[in-house]
Coordinates of C-alpha atoms and ligand atoms in Angstrom, one line a residue:
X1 CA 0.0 0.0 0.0
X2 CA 1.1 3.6 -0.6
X3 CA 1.0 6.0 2.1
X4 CA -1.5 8.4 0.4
X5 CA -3.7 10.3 2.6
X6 CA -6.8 11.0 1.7
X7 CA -8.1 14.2 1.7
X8 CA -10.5 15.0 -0.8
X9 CA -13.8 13.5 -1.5
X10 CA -15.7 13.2 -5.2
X11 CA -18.8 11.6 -5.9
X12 CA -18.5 9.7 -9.0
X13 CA -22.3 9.0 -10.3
X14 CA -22.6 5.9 -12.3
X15 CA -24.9 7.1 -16.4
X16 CA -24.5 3.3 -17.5
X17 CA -27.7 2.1 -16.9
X18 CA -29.4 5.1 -18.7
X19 CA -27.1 7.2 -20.6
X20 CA -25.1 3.9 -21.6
X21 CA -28.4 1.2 -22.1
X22 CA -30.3 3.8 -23.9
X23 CA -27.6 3.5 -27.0
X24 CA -27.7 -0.9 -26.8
X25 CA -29.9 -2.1 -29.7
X26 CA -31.0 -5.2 -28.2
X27 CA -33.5 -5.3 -25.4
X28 CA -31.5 -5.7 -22.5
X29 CA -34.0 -7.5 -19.7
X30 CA -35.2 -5.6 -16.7
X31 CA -33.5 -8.3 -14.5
X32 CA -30.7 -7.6 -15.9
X33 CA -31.0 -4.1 -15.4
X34 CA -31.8 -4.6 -11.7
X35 CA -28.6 -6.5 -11.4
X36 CA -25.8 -4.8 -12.9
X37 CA -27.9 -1.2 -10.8
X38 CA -27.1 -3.9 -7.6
X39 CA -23.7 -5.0 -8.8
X40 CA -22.5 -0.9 -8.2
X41 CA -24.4 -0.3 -5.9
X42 CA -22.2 -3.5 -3.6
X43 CA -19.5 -1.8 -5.2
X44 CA -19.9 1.2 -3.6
X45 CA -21.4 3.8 -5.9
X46 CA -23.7 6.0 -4.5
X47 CA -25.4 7.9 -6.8
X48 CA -27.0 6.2 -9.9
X49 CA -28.8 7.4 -12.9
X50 CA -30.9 4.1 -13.8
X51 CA -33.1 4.7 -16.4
X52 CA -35.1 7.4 -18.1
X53 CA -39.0 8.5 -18.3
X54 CA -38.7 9.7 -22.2
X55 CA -40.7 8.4 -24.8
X56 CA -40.6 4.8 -25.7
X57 CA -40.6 5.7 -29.6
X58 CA -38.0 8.0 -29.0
X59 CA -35.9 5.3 -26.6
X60 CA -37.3 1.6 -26.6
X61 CA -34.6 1.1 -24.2
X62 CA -35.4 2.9 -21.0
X63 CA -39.2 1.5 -21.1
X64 CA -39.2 -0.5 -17.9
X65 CA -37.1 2.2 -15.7
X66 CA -40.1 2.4 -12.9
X67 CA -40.0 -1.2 -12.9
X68 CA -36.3 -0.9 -12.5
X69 CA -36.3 1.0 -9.8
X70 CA -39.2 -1.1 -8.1
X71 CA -36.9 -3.9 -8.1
X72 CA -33.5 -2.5 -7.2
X73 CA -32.4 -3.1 -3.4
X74 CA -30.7 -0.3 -2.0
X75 CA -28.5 0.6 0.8
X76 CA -29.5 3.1 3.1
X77 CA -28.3 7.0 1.5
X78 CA -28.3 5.7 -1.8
X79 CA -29.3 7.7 -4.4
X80 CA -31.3 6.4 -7.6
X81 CA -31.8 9.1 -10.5
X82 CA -34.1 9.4 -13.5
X83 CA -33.5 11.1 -16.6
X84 CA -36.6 13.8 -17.8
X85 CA -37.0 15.5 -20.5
X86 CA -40.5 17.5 -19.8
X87 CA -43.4 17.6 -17.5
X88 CA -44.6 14.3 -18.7
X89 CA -41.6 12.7 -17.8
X90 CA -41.8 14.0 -14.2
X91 CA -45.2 13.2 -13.5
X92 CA -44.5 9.9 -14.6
X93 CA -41.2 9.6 -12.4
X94 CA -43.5 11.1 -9.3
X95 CA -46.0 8.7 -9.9
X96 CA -43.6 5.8 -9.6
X97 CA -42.6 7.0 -6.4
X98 CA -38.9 8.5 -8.3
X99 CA -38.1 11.7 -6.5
X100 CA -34.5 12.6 -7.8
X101 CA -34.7 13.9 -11.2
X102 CA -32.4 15.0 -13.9
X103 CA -34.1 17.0 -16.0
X104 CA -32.5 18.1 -19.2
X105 CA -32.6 20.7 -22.2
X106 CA -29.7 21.3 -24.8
X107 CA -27.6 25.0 -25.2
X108 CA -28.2 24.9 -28.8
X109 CA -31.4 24.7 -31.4
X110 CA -30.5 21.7 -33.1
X111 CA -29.2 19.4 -30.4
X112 CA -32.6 20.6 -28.7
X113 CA -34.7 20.2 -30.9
X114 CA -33.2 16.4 -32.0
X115 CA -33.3 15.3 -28.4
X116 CA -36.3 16.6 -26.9
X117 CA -37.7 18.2 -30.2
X118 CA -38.5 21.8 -29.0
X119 CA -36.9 25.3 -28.7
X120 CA -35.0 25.7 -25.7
X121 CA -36.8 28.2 -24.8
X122 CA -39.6 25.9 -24.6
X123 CA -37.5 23.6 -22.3
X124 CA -36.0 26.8 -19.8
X125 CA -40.1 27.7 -19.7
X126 CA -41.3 24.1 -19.1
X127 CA -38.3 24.2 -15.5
X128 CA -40.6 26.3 -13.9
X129 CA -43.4 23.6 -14.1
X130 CA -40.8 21.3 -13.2
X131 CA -40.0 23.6 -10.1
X132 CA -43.7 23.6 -8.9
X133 CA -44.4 19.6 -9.4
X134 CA -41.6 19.3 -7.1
X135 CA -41.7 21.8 -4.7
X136 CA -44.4 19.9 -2.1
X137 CA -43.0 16.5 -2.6
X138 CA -40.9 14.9 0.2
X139 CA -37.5 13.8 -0.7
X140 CA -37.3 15.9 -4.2
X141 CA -33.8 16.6 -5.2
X142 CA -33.1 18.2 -9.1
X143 CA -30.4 18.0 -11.1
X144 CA -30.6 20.2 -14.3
X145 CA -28.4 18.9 -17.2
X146 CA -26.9 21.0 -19.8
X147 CA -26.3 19.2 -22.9
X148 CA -24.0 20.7 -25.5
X149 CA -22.3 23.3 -23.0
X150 CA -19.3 22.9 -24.8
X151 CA -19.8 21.3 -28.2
X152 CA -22.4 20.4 -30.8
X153 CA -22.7 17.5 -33.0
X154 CA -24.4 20.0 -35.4
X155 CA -23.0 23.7 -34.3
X156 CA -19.4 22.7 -33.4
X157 CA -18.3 24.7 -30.3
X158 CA -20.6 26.5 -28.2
X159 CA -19.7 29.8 -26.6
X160 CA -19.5 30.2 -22.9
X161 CA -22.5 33.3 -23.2
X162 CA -24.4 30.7 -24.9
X163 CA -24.4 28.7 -21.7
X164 CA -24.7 31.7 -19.3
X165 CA -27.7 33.0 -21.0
X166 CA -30.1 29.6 -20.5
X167 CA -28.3 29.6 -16.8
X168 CA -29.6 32.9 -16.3
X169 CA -32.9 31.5 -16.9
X170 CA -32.4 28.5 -14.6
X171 CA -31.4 29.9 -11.9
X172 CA -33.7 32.9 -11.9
X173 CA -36.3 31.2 -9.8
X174 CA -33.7 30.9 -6.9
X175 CA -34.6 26.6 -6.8
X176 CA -32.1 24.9 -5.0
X177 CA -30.6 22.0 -7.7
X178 CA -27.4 20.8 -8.6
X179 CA -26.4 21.7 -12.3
X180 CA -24.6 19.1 -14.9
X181 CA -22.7 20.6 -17.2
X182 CA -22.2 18.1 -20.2
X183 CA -19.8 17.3 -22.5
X184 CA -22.3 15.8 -24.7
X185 CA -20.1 14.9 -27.5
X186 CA -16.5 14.5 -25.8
X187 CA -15.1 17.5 -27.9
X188 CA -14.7 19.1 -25.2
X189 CA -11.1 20.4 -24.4
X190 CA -9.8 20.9 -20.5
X191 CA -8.5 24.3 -20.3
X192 CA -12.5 24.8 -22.1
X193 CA -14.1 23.2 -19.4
X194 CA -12.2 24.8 -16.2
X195 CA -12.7 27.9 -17.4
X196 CA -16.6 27.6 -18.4
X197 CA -16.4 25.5 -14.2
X198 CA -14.7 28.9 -13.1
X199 CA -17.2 31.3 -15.0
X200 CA -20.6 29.7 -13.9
X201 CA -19.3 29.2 -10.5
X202 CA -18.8 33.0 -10.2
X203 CA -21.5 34.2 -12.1
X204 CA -24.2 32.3 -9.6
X205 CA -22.6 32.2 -6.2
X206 CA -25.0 32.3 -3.7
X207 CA -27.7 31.3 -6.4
X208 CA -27.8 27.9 -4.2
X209 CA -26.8 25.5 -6.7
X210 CA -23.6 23.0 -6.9
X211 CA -21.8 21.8 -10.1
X212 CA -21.4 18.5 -11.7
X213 CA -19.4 17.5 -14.7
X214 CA -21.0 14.5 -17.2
X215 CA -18.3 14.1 -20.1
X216 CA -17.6 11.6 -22.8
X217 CA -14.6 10.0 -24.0
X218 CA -15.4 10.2 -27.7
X219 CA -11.3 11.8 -28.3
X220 CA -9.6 10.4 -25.4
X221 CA -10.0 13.2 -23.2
X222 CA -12.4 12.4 -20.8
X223 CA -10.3 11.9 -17.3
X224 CA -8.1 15.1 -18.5
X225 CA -11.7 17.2 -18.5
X226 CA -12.5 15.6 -15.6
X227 CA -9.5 16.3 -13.6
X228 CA -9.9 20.1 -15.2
X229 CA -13.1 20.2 -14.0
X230 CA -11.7 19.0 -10.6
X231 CA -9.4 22.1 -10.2
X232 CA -11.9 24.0 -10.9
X233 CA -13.9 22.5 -8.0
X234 CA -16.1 20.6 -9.4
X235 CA -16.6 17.4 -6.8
X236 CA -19.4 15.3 -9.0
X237 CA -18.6 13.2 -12.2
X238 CA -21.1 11.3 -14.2
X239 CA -19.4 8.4 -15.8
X240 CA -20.3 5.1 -17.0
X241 CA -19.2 1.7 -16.3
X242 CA -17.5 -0.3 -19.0
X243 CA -17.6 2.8 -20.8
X244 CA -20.7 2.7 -22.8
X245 CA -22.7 4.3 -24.6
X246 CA -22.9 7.0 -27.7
X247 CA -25.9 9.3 -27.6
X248 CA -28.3 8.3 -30.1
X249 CA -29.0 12.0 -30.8
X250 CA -25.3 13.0 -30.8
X251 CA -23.8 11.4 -34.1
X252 CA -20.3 10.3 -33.7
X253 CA -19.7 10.7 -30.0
X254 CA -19.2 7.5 -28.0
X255 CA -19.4 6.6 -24.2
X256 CA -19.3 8.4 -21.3
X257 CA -16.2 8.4 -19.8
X258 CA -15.5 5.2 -17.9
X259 CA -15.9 4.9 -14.3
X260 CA -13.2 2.6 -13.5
X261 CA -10.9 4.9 -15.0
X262 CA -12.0 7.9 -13.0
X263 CA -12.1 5.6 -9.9
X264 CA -8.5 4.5 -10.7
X265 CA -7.3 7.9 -11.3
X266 CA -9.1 9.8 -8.4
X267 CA -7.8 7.2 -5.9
X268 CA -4.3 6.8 -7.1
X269 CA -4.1 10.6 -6.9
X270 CA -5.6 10.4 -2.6
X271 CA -8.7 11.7 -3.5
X272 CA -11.7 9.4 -1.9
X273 CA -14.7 7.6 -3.9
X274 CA -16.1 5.3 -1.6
X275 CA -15.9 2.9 -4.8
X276 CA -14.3 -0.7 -4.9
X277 CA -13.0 -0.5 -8.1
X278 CA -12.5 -3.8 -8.7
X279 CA -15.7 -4.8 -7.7
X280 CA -16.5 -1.7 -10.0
X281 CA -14.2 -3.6 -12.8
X282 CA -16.7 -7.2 -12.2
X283 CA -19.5 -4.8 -13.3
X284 CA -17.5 -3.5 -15.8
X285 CA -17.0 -6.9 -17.6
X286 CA -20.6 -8.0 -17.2
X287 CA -21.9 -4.8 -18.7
X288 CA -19.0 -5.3 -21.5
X289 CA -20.7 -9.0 -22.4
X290 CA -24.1 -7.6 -23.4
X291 CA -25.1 -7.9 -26.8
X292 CA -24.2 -5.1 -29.2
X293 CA -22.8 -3.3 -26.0
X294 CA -19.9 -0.3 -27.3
X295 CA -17.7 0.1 -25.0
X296 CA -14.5 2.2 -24.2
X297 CA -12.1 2.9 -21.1
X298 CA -8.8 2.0 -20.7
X299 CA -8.8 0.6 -17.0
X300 CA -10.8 -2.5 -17.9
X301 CA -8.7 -3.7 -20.9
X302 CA -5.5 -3.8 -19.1
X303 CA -3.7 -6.5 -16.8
X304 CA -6.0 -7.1 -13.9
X305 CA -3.2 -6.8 -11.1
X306 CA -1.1 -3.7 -12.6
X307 CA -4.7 -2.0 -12.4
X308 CA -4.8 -2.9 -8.7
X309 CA -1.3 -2.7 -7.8
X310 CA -0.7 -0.2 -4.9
X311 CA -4.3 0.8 -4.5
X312 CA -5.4 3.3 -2.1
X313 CA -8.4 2.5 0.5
X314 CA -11.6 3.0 -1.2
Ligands
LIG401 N1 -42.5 9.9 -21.3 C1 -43.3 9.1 -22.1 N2 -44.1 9.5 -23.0 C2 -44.1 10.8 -23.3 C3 -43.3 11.7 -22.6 C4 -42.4 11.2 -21.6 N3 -41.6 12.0 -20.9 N4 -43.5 12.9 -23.2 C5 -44.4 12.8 -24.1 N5 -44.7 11.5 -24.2 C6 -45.7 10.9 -25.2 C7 -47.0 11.6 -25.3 O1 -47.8 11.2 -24.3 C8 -47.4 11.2 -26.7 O2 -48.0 9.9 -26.6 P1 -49.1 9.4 -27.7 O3 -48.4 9.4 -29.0 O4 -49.4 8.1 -27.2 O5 -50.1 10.4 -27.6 C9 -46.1 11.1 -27.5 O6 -45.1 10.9 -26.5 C10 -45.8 12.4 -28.3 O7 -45.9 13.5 -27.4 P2 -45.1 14.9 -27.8 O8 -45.3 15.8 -26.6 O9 -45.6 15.3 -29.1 O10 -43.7 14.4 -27.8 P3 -42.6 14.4 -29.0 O11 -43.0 13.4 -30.0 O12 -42.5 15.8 -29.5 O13 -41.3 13.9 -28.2 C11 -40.1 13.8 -26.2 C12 -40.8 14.7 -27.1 C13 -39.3 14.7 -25.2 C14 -41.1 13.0 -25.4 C15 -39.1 12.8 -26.9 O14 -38.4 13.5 -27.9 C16 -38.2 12.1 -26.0 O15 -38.6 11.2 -25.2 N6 -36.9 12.5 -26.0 C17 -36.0 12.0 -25.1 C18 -34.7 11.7 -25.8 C19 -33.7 11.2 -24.9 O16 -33.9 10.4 -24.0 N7 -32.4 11.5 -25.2 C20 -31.3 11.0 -24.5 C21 -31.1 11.7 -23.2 S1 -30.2 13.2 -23.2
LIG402 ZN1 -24.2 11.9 -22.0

């Protein structure tokens, strides 16, 4: 063992079983769902996005997420997200008893109106119905998710007052919420993403909302954005076990960034997860096996014990 002391704490959140499944062909069964959701949660991982209440036309894939959740046994303080795109999709997630919503729009027209086929404007507008659905109900934690804050699959790079001007709007109604700035296509570059980190978390201090990064590895640069993102103070990641994924509505990008490697990198550097990662990495391989699965990472793919080798306390 090294002698690395552990003083910082991130909280890696786990997109596989909705941001990854949701771009796997092949029905993948609700048990199997429920398991590989239970697989990181015995890991460790505390936080998980499991499924999505979108349309079925629009993602076959994420049909049976209340039934997911249903089934999933979970430690106490664990935390099990849905993905929404409108009000629908949280009055559906409230009805199945799913109080910890991610609710997302797009900073750009096309990637908007692709994904959740609207203006954005129609999606800031629609936050504020999101806001009173929520407000009464016990337990109800939002996260707000900006896709394309730093690139477009159909506008190329996206300028930081792009982003400011929809947070304007989503912070105006002073609701307390967490907010995901995404990577949505893996173009993103790191000096780009600490300094969009260091402009949002200036321009709405005190506006009563924390930070989150969600990236993609589509060019290789997903831990670098991360760790970025880090020094900028960011303490939340979304990534994806095994990898997987590649938006359906973002052409070309690929997986989310993989867990294991942001697990492996955090702890070798002393900063805490709380995540086994190579009960993470057991996941990893069973998630790797499904049909038609694409999957990335680099932590995964190499020798088992040089992966392990001097490995810090979860
Ligand atoms: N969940 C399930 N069904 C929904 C829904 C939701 N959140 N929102 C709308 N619908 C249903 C409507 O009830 C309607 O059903 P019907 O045909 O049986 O009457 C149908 O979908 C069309 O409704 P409409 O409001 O016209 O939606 P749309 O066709 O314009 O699609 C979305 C809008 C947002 C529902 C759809 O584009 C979508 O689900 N996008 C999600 C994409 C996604 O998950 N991307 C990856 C994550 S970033
Ligand atoms: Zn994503």
């Amino acid at each position: 063992m090294t002698d690395t002391i552990i003083t910082e704490r991130v909280e890696i959140v786990d997109v596989a079983p909705r941001d990854g499944f949701q771009a796997v062909g092949p029905w993948i069964p609700t048990e199997t769902k429920v398991a590989v959701v239970e697989g990181l949660l015995a890991a460790g991982v505390r936080r998980i996005e499991t499924g999505a209440f979108v349309s079925p036309k629009a993602v076959p894939q994420m049909a049976d997420t209340a039934e997911v959740h249903a089934a999933v046994t979970r430690p106490e303080g664990a935390r099990l997200c849905a993905l929404v795109p409108n009000e629908t999709g949280v009055r559906r997630a409230l009805e199945a008893g799913i109080t910890d919503l991610v609710y997302v729009f797009s900073v750009t027209e096309s990637h908007n109106q692709g994904n959740v086929r609207r203006p954005v404007a129609d999606s800031l507008a629609e936050l504020e119905r999101v806001f009173e659905l929520g407000r009464d109900v016990d337990g109800f934690q939002l996260r707000v998710n900006v896709a394309t804050a730093f690139d477009c699959p159909f506008e190329g790079r996206v300028p930081s007052a792009a982003v400011l001007a929809c947070l304007d709007k989503v912070t105006a109604h002073g609701f307390p919420m967490e907010i995901g700035l995404c990577d949505t296509t893996g173009r993103a570059f790191p000096d780009q993403v600490a300094d969009l980190f260091d402009r949002t978390q200036r321009a709405y201090d005190g506006a009563g909302c924390t930070w989150a990064f969600h990236g993609h590895d589509t060019f290789g640069l997903g831990v670098s954005n991360a760790l970025y993102a880090y020094q900028a103070g960011v303490r939340v990641f979304d990534a994806a076990a095994a990898g997987l994924g590649g938006c359906p509505f973002a052409p070309g990008a690929t997986g989310n960034t993989a867990s294991e490697d942001l697990v492996f990198t955090f702890q070798n550097m002393g900063v805490e997860t709380g995540i086994d990662l190579e009960r993470l990495l057991a996941v990893a391989e069973d998630i790797a096996v499904l049909p038609q699965a694409a999957t990335g990472g680099h932590i995964r793919t190499v020798p088992r014990a040089r992966a392990l080798a001097d490995r810090p306390a979860a």
